[in-house]
PDB file of C-alpha atoms in Angstrom:
ATOM      1  CA  MET A  26     -78.659  -5.032  90.808  1.00 45.00           C
ATOM      2  CA  ALA A  27     -76.096  -2.701  89.463  1.00 49.00           C
ATOM      3  CA  SER A  28     -77.115   0.597  88.496  1.00 47.00           C
ATOM      4  CA  LYS A  29     -76.019   2.103  85.937  1.00 57.00           C
ATOM      5  CA  GLU A  30     -74.260   5.731  85.369  1.00 64.00           C
ATOM      6  CA  VAL A  31     -76.295   8.056  83.107  1.00 69.00           C
ATOM      7  CA  LEU A  32     -73.957  10.692  81.837  1.00 79.00           C
ATOM      8  CA  GLU A  33     -74.520  14.044  80.206  1.00 92.00           C
ATOM      9  CA  ARG A  34     -74.412  14.294  76.503  1.00 96.00           C
ATOM     10  CA  GLN A  35     -74.104  17.747  74.966  1.00 97.00           C
ATOM     11  CA  VAL A  36     -74.647  18.067  70.968  1.00 98.00           C
ATOM     12  CA  PHE A  37     -72.661  20.640  68.859  1.00 98.00           C
ATOM     13  CA  GLY A  38     -73.295  21.929  65.470  1.00 98.00           C
ATOM     14  CA  THR A  39     -71.014  22.179  62.815  1.00 98.00           C
ATOM     15  CA  GLY A  40     -68.224  24.583  63.057  1.00 98.00           C
ATOM     16  CA  GLU A  41     -69.318  25.252  66.938  1.00 98.00           C
ATOM     17  CA  VAL A  42     -66.518  25.591  68.794  1.00 98.00           C
ATOM     18  CA  ILE A  43     -66.507  23.504  71.973  1.00 98.00           C
ATOM     19  CA  PHE A  44     -63.435  25.522  73.958  1.00 97.00           C
ATOM     20  CA  ARG A  45     -61.206  27.826  73.394  1.00 97.00           C
ATOM     21  CA  ILE A  46     -57.368  27.502  73.774  1.00 94.00           C
ATOM     22  CA  GLY A  47     -56.534  29.279  77.413  1.00 93.00           C
ATOM     23  CA  GLU A  48     -59.750  28.503  78.833  1.00 95.00           C
ATOM     24  CA  PRO A  49     -60.044  27.125  82.245  1.00 93.00           C
ATOM     25  CA  PRO A  50     -60.930  23.619  82.363  1.00 87.00           C
ATOM     26  CA  ARG A  51     -64.335  22.326  83.080  1.00 91.00           C
ATOM     27  CA  VAL A  52     -64.855  19.266  81.427  1.00 94.00           C
ATOM     28  CA  ALA A  53     -63.556  16.738  79.002  1.00 94.00           C
ATOM     29  CA  TYR A  54     -65.242  15.008  76.029  1.00 97.00           C
ATOM     30  CA  LEU A  55     -65.893  11.816  74.703  1.00 96.00           C
ATOM     31  CA  ILE A  56     -67.286  11.778  70.789  1.00 98.00           C
ATOM     32  CA  GLN A  57     -70.454   9.323  70.515  1.00 98.00           C
ATOM     33  CA  SER A  58     -70.726  10.621  67.128  1.00 98.00           C
ATOM     34  CA  GLY A  59     -69.589  13.480  64.321  1.00 98.00           C
ATOM     35  CA  GLN A  60     -66.058  14.520  64.380  1.00 98.00           C
ATOM     36  CA  VAL A  61     -63.952  17.166  65.999  1.00 98.00           C
ATOM     37  CA  ASN A  62     -61.002  19.451  65.031  1.00 98.00           C
ATOM     38  CA  ILE A  63     -58.484  20.717  67.244  1.00 96.00           C
ATOM     39  CA  VAL A  64     -56.601  23.866  66.446  1.00 96.00           C
ATOM     40  CA  VAL A  65     -53.482  25.712  67.325  1.00 93.00           C
ATOM     41  CA  PRO A  66     -52.679  29.227  66.100  1.00 93.00           C
ATOM     42  CA  VAL A  67     -49.641  29.160  63.768  1.00 92.00           C
ATOM     43  CA  ASP A  68     -48.215  32.351  62.346  1.00 91.00           C
ATOM     44  CA  ASP A  69     -51.237  33.992  62.979  1.00 89.00           C
ATOM     45  CA  LYS A  70     -53.511  31.398  61.190  1.00 94.00           C
ATOM     46  CA  ASP A  71     -55.649  28.295  62.851  1.00 92.00           C
ATOM     47  CA  LYS A  72     -54.169  25.145  62.015  1.00 95.00           C
ATOM     48  CA  VAL A  73     -55.644  21.961  62.478  1.00 96.00           C
ATOM     49  CA  VAL A  74     -53.391  19.420  64.709  1.00 94.00           C
ATOM     50  CA  ASP A  75     -55.846  16.298  64.758  1.00 95.00           C
ATOM     51  CA  THR A  76     -59.502  15.489  63.623  1.00 98.00           C
ATOM     52  CA  LEU A  77     -60.917  13.059  66.068  1.00 97.00           C
ATOM     53  CA  VAL A  78     -63.785  10.820  65.572  1.00 98.00           C
ATOM     54  CA  ALA A  79     -66.062   8.769  67.475  1.00 97.00           C
ATOM     55  CA  GLY A  80     -64.737   7.001  70.466  1.00 96.00           C
ATOM     56  CA  GLU A  81     -61.864   9.597  70.993  1.00 96.00           C
ATOM     57  CA  LEU A  82     -61.231  11.603  73.978  1.00 94.00           C
ATOM     58  CA  PHE A  83     -60.137  15.447  74.084  1.00 95.00           C
ATOM     59  CA  GLY A  84     -60.376  17.978  76.529  1.00 93.00           C
ATOM     60  CA  GLU A  85     -58.256  15.404  78.728  1.00 88.00           C
ATOM     61  CA  MET A  86     -54.994  17.315  79.462  1.00 85.00           C
ATOM     62  CA  ALA A  87     -56.542  20.087  81.695  1.00 79.00           C
ATOM     63  CA  LEU A  88     -58.133  17.655  83.871  1.00 83.00           C
ATOM     64  CA  VAL A  89     -54.912  16.193  84.679  1.00 83.00           C
ATOM     65  CA  ASP A  90     -53.129  18.959  85.477  1.00 85.00           C
ATOM     66  CA  SER A  91     -55.634  21.967  86.093  1.00 85.00           C
ATOM     67  CA  GLN A  92     -53.816  24.370  83.185  1.00 88.00           C
ATOM     68  CA  PRO A  93     -55.877  26.634  80.473  1.00 91.00           C
ATOM     69  CA  ARG A  94     -56.754  24.808  77.467  1.00 92.00           C
ATOM     70  CA  SER A  95     -53.782  23.963  74.999  1.00 90.00           C
ATOM     71  CA  ALA A  96     -55.648  24.011  71.907  1.00 93.00           C
ATOM     72  CA  THR A  97     -59.124  24.855  70.383  1.00 97.00           C
ATOM     73  CA  ALA A  98     -61.727  22.378  69.866  1.00 98.00           C
ATOM     74  CA  VAL A  99     -64.261  22.856  66.852  1.00 98.00           C
ATOM     75  CA  ALA A 100     -67.236  20.729  65.430  1.00 98.00           C
ATOM     76  CA  GLN A 101     -66.408  19.770  62.307  1.00 98.00           C
ATOM     77  CA  GLN A 102     -69.741  18.124  61.765  1.00 98.00           C
ATOM     78  CA  ALA A 103     -72.455  17.779  63.911  1.00 98.00           C
ATOM     79  CA  THR A 104     -71.277  15.840  67.144  1.00 98.00           C
ATOM     80  CA  THR A 105     -72.543  14.387  69.926  1.00 98.00           C
ATOM     81  CA  CYS A 106     -70.103  13.875  72.926  1.00 98.00           C
ATOM     82  CA  ILE A 107     -70.373  12.505  76.489  1.00 96.00           C
ATOM     83  CA  VAL A 108     -69.247  15.065  78.815  1.00 96.00           C
ATOM     84  CA  ILE A 109     -66.540  14.379  81.647  1.00 93.00           C
ATOM     85  CA  THR A 110     -66.751  16.409  84.712  1.00 91.00           C
ATOM     86  CA  PRO A 111     -63.347  16.421  86.693  1.00 88.00           C
ATOM     87  CA  ILE A 112     -64.840  14.965  89.563  1.00 89.00           C
ATOM     88  CA  ASP A 113     -65.798  11.915  87.272  1.00 88.00           C
ATOM     89  CA  PHE A 114     -62.200  12.186  85.691  1.00 84.00           C
ATOM     90  CA  GLN A 115     -60.654  12.116  88.793  1.00 84.00           C
ATOM     91  CA  ARG A 116     -62.780   9.011  90.165  1.00 87.00           C
ATOM     92  CA  ARG A 117     -61.475   6.920  87.006  1.00 83.00           C
ATOM     93  CA  LEU A 118     -58.121   7.897  87.463  1.00 82.00           C
ATOM     94  CA  GLU A 119     -57.946   7.109  91.081  1.00 85.00           C
ATOM     95  CA  LYS A 120     -59.133   3.504  90.250  1.00 88.00           C
ATOM     96  CA  SER A 121     -56.412   2.745  87.996  1.00 86.00           C
ATOM     97  CA  ASP A 122     -53.162   1.641  89.458  1.00 88.00           C
ATOM     98  CA  ALA A 123     -50.316   4.248  90.767  1.00 89.00           C
ATOM     99  CA  PHE A 124     -48.383   3.267  87.563  1.00 90.00           C
ATOM    100  CA  VAL A 125     -50.962   4.348  85.330  1.00 87.00           C
ATOM    101  CA  ARG A 126     -51.597   7.523  87.194  1.00 82.00           C
ATOM    102  CA  ALA A 127     -48.014   8.729  86.946  1.00 88.00           C
ATOM    103  CA  MET A 128     -47.784   7.631  83.265  1.00 86.00           C
ATOM    104  CA  VAL A 129     -50.882   9.832  82.571  1.00 85.00           C
ATOM    105  CA  ARG A 130     -49.308  12.790  84.419  1.00 85.00           C
ATOM    106  CA  LEU A 131     -45.985  12.417  82.908  1.00 87.00           C
ATOM    107  CA  LEU A 132     -47.337  12.374  79.725  1.00 85.00           C
ATOM    108  CA  THR A 133     -49.456  15.246  80.189  1.00 82.00           C
ATOM    109  CA  LYS A 134     -46.634  17.097  81.340  1.00 84.00           C
ATOM    110  CA  ARG A 135     -44.127  16.302  78.533  1.00 84.00           C
ATOM    111  CA  LEU A 136     -46.645  16.996  76.040  1.00 78.00           C
ATOM    112  CA  ARG A 137     -47.411  20.491  77.199  1.00 70.00           C
ATOM    113  CA  LYS A 138     -43.841  21.207  77.000  1.00 76.00           C
ATOM    114  CA  MET A 139     -43.565  19.981  73.937  1.00 72.00           C
ATOM    115  CA  THR A 140     -46.719  22.226  72.346  1.00 65.00           C
ATOM    116  CA  SER A 141     -46.058  25.557  74.689  1.00 63.00           C
TER     117      SER A 141
END
């Protein structure tokens, strides 16, 4: 019988900061329910650049390249996320073929250049 992996979940309240720009990467998140705003500073103001919903992943770039967070993530409403640890992320990435791994790293690198 195959064992099912139990992944940690974390719940965030409305307005709660999940992580801040510049913080070191610790985990990525998969939204199970709720909404998360991705926020960057623009002209001394916070600008929402994306709103993510159930089924979307965020915080993954920092796990791909081990660079500090490029944005702040804030729960727009009560939100439950599945926590993806660096070990889980790397294990899943290593299971993909070499092309997919190279593409993920390339896209992450390009996106960082565009947003720096």
